[in-house]
XYZ file of C-alpha atoms in Angstrom:
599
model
C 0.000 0.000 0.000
C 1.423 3.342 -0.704
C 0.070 6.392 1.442
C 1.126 9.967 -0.167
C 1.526 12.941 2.580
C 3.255 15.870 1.633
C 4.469 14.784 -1.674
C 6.450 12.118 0.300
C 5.455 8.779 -1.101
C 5.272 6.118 1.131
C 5.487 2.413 0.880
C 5.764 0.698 3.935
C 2.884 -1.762 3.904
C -0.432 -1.325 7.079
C -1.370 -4.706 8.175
C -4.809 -4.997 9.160
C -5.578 -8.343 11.302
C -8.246 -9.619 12.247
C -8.949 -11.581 15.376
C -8.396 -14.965 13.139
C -5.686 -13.177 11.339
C -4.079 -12.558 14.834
C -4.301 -16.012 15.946
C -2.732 -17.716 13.213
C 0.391 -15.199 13.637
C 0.169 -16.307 17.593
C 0.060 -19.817 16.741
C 2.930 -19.478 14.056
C 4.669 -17.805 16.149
C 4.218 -19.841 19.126
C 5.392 -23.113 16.406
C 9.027 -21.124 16.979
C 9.270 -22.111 20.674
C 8.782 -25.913 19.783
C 12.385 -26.583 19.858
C 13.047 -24.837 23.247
C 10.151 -27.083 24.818
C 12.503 -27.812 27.672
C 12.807 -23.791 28.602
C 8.955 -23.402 27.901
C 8.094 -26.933 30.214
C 10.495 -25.810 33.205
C 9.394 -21.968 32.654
C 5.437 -23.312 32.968
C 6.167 -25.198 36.157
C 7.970 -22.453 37.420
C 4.882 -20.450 36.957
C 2.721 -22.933 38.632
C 4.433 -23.589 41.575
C 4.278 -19.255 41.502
C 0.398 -19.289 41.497
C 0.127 -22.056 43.425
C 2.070 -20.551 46.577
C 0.398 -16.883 45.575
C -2.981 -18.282 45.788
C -1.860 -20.434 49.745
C -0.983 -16.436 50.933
C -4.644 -15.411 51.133
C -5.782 -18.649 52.810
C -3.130 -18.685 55.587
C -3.920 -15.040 56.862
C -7.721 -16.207 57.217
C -6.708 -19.315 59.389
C -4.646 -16.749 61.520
C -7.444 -14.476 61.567
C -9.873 -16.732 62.208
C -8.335 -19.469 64.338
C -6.227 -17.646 66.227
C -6.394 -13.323 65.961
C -10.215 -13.105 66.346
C -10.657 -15.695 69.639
C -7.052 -14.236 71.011
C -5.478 -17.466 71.579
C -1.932 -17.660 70.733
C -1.000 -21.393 70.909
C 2.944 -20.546 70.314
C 4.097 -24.393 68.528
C 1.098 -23.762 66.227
C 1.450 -20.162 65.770
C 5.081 -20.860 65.274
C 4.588 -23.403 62.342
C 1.551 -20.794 60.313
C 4.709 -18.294 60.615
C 6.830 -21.104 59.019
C 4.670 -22.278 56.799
C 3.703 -18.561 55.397
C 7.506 -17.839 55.244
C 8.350 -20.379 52.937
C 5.615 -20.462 50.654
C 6.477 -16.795 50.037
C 10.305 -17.438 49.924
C 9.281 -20.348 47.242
C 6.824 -17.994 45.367
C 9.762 -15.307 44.851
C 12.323 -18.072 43.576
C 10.013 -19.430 41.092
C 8.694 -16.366 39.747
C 12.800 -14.998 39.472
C 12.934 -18.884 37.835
C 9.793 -17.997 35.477
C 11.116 -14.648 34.138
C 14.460 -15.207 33.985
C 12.999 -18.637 31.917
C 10.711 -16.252 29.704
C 13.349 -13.957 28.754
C 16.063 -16.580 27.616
C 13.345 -18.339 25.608
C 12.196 -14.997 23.917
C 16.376 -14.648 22.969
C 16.349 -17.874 21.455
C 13.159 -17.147 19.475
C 13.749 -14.279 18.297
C 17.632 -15.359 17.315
C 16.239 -17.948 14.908
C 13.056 -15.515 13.968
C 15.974 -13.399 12.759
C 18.193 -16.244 10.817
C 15.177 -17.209 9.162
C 14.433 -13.807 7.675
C 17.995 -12.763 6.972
C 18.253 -16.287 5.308
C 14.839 -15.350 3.564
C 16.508 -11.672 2.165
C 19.817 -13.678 0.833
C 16.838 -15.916 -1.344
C 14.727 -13.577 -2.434
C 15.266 -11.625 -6.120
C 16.134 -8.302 -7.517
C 12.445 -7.817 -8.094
C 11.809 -7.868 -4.595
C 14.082 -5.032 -3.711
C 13.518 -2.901 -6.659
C 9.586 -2.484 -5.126
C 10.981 -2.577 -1.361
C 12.645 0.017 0.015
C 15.963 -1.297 2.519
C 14.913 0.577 5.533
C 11.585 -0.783 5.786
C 13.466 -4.509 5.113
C 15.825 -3.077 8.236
C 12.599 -2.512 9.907
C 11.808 -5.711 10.458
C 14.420 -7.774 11.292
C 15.296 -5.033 14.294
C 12.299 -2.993 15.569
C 9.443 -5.483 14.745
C 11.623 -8.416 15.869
C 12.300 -6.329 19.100
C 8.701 -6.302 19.606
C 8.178 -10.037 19.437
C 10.752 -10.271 22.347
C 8.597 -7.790 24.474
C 6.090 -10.133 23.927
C 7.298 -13.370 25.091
C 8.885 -11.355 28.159
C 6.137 -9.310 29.312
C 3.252 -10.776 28.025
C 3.519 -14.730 27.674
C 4.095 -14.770 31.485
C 1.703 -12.417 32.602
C -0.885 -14.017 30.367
C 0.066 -17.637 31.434
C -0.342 -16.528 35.248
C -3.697 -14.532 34.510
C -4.895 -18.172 33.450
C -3.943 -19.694 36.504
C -4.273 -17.108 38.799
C -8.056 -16.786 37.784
C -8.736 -20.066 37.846
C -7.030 -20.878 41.035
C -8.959 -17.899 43.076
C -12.361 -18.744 41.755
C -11.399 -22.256 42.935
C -10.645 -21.104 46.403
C -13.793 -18.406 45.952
C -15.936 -21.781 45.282
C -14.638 -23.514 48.244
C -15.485 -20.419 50.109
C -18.513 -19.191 48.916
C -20.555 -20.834 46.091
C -23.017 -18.136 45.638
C -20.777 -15.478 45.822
C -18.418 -17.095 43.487
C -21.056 -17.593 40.831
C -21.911 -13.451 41.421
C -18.407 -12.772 40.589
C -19.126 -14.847 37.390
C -21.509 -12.149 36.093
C -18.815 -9.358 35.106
C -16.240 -11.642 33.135
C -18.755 -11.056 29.974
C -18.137 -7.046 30.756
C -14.492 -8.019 30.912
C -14.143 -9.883 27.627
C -16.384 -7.307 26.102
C -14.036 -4.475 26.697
C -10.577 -6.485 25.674
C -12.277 -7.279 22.294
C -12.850 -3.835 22.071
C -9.648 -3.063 23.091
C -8.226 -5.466 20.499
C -10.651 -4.297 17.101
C -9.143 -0.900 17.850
C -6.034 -1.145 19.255
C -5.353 -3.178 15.989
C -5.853 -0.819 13.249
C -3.681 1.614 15.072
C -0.964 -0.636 15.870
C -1.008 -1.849 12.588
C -0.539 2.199 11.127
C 2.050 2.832 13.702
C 4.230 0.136 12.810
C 3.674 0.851 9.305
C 4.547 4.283 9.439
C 7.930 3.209 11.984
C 8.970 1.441 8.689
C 8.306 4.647 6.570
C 10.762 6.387 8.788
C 13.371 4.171 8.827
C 13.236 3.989 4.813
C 13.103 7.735 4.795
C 16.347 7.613 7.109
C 18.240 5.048 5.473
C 17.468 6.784 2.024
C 18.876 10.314 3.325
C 21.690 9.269 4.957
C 22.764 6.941 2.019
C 22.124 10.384 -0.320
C 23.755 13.103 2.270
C 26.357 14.083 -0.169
C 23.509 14.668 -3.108
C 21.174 16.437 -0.162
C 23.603 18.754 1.095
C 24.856 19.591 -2.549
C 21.460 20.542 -4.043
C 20.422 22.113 -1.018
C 17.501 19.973 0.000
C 17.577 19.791 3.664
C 14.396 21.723 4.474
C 12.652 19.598 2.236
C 13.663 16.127 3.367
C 13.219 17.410 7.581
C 9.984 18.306 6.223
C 9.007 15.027 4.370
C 10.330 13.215 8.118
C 8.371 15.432 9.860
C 5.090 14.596 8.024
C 5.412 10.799 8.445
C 6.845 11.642 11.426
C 4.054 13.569 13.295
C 1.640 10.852 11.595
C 3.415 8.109 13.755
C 2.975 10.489 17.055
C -0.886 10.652 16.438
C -1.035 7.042 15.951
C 0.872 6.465 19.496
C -1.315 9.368 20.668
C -4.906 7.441 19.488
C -3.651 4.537 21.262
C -2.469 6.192 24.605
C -6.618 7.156 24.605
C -7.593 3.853 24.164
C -5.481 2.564 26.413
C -6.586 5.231 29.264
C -10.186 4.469 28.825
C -10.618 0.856 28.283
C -7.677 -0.754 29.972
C -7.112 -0.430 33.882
C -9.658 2.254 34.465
C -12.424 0.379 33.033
C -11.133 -2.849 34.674
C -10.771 -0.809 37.916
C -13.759 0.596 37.968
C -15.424 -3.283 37.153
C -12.754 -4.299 40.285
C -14.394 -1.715 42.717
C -18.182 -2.910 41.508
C -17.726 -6.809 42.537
C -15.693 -5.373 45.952
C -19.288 -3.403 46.561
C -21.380 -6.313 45.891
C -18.720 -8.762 47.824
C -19.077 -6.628 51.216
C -22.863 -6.118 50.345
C -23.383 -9.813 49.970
C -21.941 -10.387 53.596
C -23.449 -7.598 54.911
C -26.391 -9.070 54.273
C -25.498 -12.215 54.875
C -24.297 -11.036 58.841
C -28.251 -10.497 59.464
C -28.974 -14.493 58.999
C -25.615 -15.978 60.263
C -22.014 -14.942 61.760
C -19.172 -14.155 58.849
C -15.911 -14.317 59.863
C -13.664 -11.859 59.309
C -10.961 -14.190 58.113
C -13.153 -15.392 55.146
C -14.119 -11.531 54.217
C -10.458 -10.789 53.411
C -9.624 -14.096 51.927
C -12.459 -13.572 49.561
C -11.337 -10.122 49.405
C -7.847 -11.227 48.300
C -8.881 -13.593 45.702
C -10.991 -11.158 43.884
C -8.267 -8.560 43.940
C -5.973 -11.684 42.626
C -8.966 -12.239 39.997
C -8.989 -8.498 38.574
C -5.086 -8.035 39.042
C -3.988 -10.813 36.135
C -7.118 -9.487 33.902
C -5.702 -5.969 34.399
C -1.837 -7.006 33.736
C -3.125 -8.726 30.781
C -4.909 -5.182 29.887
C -2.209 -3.689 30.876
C -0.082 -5.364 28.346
C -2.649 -6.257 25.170
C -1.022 -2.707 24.130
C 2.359 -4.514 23.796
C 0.604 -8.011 22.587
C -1.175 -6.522 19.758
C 2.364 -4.595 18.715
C 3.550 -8.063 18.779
C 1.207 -9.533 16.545
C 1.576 -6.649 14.239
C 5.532 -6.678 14.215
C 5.782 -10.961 13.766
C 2.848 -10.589 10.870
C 5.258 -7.983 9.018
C 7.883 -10.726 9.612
C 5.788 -13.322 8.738
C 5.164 -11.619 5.321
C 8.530 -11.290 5.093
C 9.277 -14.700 5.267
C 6.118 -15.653 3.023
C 7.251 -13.596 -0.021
C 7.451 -15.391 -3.102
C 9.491 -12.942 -5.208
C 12.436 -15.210 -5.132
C 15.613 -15.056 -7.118
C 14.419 -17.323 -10.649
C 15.145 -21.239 -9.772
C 17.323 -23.725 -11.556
C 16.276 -26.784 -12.700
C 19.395 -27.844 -12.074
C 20.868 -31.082 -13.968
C 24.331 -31.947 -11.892
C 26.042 -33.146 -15.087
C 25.564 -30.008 -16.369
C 28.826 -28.146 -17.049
C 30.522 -24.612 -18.006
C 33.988 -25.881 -19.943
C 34.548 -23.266 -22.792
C 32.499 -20.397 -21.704
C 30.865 -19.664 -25.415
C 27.909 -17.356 -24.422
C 24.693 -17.349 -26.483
C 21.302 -15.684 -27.043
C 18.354 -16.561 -28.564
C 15.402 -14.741 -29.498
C 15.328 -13.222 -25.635
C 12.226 -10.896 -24.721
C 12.040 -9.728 -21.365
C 9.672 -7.096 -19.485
C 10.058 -6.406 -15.426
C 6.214 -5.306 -15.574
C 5.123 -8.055 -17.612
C 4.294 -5.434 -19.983
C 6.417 -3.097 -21.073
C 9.387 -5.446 -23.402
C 12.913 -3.723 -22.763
C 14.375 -6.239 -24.740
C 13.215 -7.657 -27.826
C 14.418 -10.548 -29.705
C 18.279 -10.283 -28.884
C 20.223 -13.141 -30.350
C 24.259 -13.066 -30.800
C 26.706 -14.943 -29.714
C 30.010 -14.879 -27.961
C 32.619 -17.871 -28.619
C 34.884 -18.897 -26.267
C 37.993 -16.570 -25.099
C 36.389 -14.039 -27.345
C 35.048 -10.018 -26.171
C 31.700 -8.692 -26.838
C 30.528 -5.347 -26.378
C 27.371 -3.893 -25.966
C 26.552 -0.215 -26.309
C 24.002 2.297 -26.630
C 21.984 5.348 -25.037
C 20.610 5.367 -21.184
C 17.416 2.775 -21.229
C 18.621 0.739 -24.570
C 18.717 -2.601 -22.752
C 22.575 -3.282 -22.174
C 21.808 -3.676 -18.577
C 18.867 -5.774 -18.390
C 20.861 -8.065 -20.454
C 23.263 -7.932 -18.066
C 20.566 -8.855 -15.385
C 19.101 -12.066 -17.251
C 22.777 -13.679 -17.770
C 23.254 -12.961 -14.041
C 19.809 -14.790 -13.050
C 18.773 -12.022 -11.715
C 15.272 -11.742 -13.293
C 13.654 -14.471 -14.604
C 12.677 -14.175 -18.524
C 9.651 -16.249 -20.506
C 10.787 -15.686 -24.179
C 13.737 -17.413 -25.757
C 16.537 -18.829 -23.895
C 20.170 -18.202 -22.874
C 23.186 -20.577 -23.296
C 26.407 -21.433 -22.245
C 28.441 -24.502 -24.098
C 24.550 -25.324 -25.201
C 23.543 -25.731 -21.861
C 20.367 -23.203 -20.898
C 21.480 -21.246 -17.752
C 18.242 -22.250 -16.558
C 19.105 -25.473 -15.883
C 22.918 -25.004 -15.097
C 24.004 -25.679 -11.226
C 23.593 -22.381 -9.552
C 27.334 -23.243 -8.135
C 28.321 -23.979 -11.286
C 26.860 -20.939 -12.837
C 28.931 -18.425 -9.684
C 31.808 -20.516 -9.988
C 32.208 -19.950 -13.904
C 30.999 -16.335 -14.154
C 32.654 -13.380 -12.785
C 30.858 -9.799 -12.949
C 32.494 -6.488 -12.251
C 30.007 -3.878 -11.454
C 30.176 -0.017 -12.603
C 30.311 0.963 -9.183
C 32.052 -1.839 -6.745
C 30.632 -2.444 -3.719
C 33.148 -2.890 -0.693
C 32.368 -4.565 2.247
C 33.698 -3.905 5.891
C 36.653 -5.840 7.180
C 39.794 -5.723 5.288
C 41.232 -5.874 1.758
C 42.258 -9.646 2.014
C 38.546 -10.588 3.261
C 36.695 -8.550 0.415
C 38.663 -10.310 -2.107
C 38.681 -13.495 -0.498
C 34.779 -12.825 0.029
C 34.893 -15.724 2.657
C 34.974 -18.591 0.000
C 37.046 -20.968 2.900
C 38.758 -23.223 0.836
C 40.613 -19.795 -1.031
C 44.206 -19.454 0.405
C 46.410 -16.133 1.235
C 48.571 -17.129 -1.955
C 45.701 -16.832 -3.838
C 44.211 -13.445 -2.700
C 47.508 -12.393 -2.924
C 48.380 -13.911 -6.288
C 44.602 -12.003 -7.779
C 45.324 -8.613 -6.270
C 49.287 -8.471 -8.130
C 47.400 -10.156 -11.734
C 45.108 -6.713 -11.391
C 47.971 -4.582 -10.373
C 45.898 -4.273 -6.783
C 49.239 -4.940 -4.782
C 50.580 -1.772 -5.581
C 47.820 0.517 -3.752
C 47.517 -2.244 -1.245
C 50.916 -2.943 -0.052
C 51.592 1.127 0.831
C 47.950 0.929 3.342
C 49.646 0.538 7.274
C 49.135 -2.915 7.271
C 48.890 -4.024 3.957
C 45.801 -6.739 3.468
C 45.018 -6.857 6.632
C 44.590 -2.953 6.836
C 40.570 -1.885 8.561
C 38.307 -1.109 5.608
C 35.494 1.102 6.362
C 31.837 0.817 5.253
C 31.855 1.354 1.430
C 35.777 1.279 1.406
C 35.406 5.301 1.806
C 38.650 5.740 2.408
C 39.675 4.550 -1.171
C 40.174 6.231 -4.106
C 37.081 5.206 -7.076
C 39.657 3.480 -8.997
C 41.574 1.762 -5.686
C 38.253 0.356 -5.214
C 37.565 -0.510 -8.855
C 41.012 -2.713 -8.358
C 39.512 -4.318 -5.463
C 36.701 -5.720 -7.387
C 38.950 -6.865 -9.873
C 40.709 -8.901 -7.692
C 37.590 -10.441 -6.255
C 36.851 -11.148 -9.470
C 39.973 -13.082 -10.364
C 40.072 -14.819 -7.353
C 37.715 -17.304 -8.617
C 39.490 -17.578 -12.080
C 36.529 -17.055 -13.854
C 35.888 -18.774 -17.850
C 33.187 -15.814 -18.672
C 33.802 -12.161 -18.084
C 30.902 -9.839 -17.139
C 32.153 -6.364 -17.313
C 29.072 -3.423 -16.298
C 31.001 -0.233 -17.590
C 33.390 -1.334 -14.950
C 35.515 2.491 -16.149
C 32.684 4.900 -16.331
C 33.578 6.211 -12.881
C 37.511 6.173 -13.173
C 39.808 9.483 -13.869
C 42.016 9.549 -16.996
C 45.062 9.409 -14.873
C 43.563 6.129 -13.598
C 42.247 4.457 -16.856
C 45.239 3.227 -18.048
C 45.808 1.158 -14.920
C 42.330 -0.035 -15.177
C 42.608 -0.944 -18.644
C 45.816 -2.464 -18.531
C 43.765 -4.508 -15.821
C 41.355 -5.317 -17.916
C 43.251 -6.438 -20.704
C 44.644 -9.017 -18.780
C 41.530 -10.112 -17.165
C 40.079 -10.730 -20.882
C 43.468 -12.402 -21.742
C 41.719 -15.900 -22.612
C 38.346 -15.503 -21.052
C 34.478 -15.261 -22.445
C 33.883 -11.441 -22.091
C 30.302 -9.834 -22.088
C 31.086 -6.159 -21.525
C 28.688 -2.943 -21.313
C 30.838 0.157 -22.502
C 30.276 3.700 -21.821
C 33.973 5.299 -23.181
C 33.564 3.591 -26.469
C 37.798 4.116 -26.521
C 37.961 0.782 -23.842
C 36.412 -1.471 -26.244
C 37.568 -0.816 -29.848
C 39.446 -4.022 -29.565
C 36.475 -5.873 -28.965
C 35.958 -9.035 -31.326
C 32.556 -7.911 -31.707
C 30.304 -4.973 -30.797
C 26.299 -4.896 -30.718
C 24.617 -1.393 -30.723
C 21.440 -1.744 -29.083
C 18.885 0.973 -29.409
C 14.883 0.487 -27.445
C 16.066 -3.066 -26.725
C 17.135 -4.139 -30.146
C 20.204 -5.094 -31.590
C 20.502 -2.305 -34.591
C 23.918 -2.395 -35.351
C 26.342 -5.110 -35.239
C 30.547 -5.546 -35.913
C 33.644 -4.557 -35.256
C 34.739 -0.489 -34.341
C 35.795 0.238 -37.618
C 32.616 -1.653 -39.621
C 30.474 0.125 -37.680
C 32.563 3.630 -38.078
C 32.214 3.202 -41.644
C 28.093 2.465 -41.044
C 27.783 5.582 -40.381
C 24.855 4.882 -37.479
C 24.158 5.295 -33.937
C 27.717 3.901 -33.130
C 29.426 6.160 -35.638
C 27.281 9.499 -34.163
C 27.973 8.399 -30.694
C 31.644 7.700 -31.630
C 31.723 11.307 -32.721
C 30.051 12.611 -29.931
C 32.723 11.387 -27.281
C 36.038 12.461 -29.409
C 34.306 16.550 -29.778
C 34.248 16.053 -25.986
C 37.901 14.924 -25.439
């Protein structure tokens, strides 16, 4: 769903659940402490034995009252053994209830670690469609905040709820063996209870559902302007972005704000209020009652204390539905997450299947990302082994998204794509990253060092061999002068590199594989004159032998290729080698001219 405010569009999806909608994300989510049964088991004794000794409190104090305060005798041995006896069972009811929480919260931890797992596991799976529709924040979102959530649910509302159950049934078991009547009068206001919690929960819902929505919006927005500072602060757009944060921004607050309101009308006031009502009509009753018979004093505060330990669970769990119902909200986001079927195209994988000469072919390839829209239509060439294609053309002619299908990034319908006459459709995936190396136009660089981000964490690679790929791209040079060499701190992006430094890097990573096909994606587009030649003599040698599919921008890198295709509104228009298609005349020749009047 996309929500426009401001001229700030925003696409974090609102979740609307519905009570059956809710329990199907509680049971799910509830599926995830299956293999912790052992924590869950000894947590839900732990909260037994915790009601169970809260419940004896009550009862003790009336046998004192009764037996012993009201007729003033003070038999010392027995008196002695009621103090023992009330000591320990509160001693016991403080060590199980430390037991129970401490229980809770290490359960939660190990729920939410796997919840996590499985969705970053889920992100690595899922395909460039996917991300071109989502933005990264609101993917952030919900493997921290919404996760976060789920662990305030298991902490402080799994064992509340769990001793609500047992603490209400317990006291209207002692309130029965009390009192029947009375008991089945206190029976009359749970259907005003349950009616105000599902009223609680229709509303509380929606809202939850908006404010979580719009939590994601922010972090997008965030994530978006701090990865575009440079651009912001250049075109002078600050006013305009605090602006767009402050509309989403002030949208969240008057979600929060709607559900403060609820919860101040129909949480503990309301349950309060209910509370005070059955005290009235408990002290009534026995009034009453005191004209026909004698009532002990003992047995008014016991029943006393077991309908303040009815109400208190119902009003913790009240207390908490807030945080339950931001639970629900945050593990259905991550549920949807985890349910979304725009994966990464699958290979019908035949294991005899091969890659041994790297010839690269295409035939009769369509391909839309709307389904509608073709930016490709009917490409066929092919590139034999060891040999250099290059593909050129304006902004939006397809040399990209041709890029993108060889990949298997996007899946395509029309026509197939082959290498050594196997369809890369069925090639092993491993096969197919083993085989194919891509350099990208701008080289992404993670943190940790130089040797790890050519290495890439492939375990079976050797020192001698990251070593051995960074000196074959002329890497070594930039690399050996850093303070200590490979093993030198790289920060996020590689920042403190030069465009071209970094450009080497990927190079190297590229190599380190040894590669049979070549994917080059205007890998010198960003690179300084001063560095080209470096780069290209870099290049040169990476082609040396190798399959090469390359997208050129400076059509001065690839005038050696073997063959170039000029591709204009996803055709193939022009076709050849630089100086057949100079003498064409064409798009190549005009674009040709173009860049030397610039030089």
């Amino acid at each position: 769903m996309k929500r426009w405010k401001g001229g700030t569009e925003m696409t974090a999806d609102v979740i609307n659940l519905t009570l059956k909608d809710q329990l199907k994300v509680l049971v799910r989510l509830l599926k995830y402490t299956v293999p912790f049964k052992g924590l869950l088991i000894l947590a839900f004794s732990m909260l037994v034995i915790s009601t169970v000794m809260g419940v004896m409190t009550p009862y003790l104090v009336m046998i004192f009252i009764d037996n012993y305060l009201t007729p003033s005798i003070f038999p010392e041995d027995e008196i002695m053994w009621l103090i023992i006896a009330f000591i320990t069972v509160n001693v016991i009811a403080v060590l199980t209830t430390y037991w129970q929480i401490y229980l809770l919260q290490r359960l939660a931890f190990k729920v939410i670690q796997q919840l996590r797992i499985d969705a970053f596991e889920k992100i690595g799976k899922l395909g460039m469609t996917y991300f071109d529709k989502v933005p990264s924040g609101s993917v952030v979102s919900r493997l921290t905040n919404d996760t976060q959530a789920i662990v305030d649910m298991f902490t402080s509302v799994l064992g509340t709820f769990l001793m609500a159950i047992f603490m209400v049934i317990s006291s209207f078991v002692m309130m029965f063996i009390l009192d029947v009547k009375l008991a089945f009068i206190a029976l009359i206001f749970m259907p005003v209870i349950v009616f105000i919690l599902l009223t609680y929960r229709k509303y509380s819902a929606r809202y939850f559902s908006q404010a979580r929505s719009l939590l994601s919006d922010m972090n997008a927005k965030l994530a978006e302007s701090i990865e575009g500072m440079k651009i912001i602060q250049v075109f002078n757009q600050e006013k305009r972005l605090r602006k767009e944060f402050a509309v989403i921004n002030e949208e969240h607050y008057q979600y929060n704000i709607r559900t403060i309101k609820l919860d101040g009308l129909l949480l503990r006031p309301a349950i309060d209020m209910i509370y005070i009502l059955s005290i009235v009509v408990i002290l009534s009753y026995f009034g009453f009652l005191s004209f026909e018979t004698s009532v002990t004093a003992g047995v008014i505060f016991a029943f006393i204390q077991y309908m303040e330990r009815f109400f208190e669970p119902i009003n913790q769990v009240s207390q908490n539905l807030n945080i339950f119902q931001q639970a629900l909200v945050a593990a259905s986001r991550v549920f949807t997450l985890l349910d979304e079927n725009r994966h990464e195209p699958a290979q019908a994988a035949d294991k005899n299947q091969e890659i041994t000469n790297g010839c690269v072919e295409f035939k009769d390839v369509t391909f839309s990302y709307d389904g509608k829209n073709n930016v490709l239509k009917n490409i066929s060439f092919t590139v034999p082994p060891g040999t250099t294609t290059a593909l050129v053309g304006h902004t939006g002619s397809g040399k990209s998204s041709i890029i993108n299908l060889m990949m298997r990034f996007y899946e395509f319908e029309h026509g197939s794509i082959e290498i050594d006459g196997h369809s890369i459709k069925t090639l092993p995936k491993e096969e197919m990253k083993k085989n194919i190396g891509l350099v990208l136009q701008d080289p992404f660089i993670f943190y940790g060092t130089p040797a790890s981000n050519i290495k890439l964490y492939h375990s079976e690679m050797t020192f001698e061999q990251v070593k051995r790929a960074a000196e074959f791209v002329s890497a070594d040079s930039f690399i050996n002068k850093l303070p200590r060499g490979y093993d030198e701190k790289v920060v996020e992006k590689g920042a403190d590199f030069s465009s071209g430094e970094r450009q080497l890097l990927a190079f190297a990573r590229t190599m380190a594989t040894d590669p049979k096909i070549l994917i080059l994606d205007e890998a010198t587009a960003n690179i300084d004159s001063s560095t080209e030649e470096k780069i290209q003599a870099s290049l040169m040698k990476m082609r040396s032998g190798r399959t090469t599919l390359a997208i050129a921008h400076r059509l001065s890198t690839i005038q050696d290729a073997d063959e170039i295709l000029v591709l204009n509104k996803g055709e193939i228009v022009e076709r050849g080698k630089h100086d057949e298609l100079v003498q064409l005349k064409g798009i190549y020749y005009k674009m040709y001219k173009l860049q030397n009047s610039q030089q």
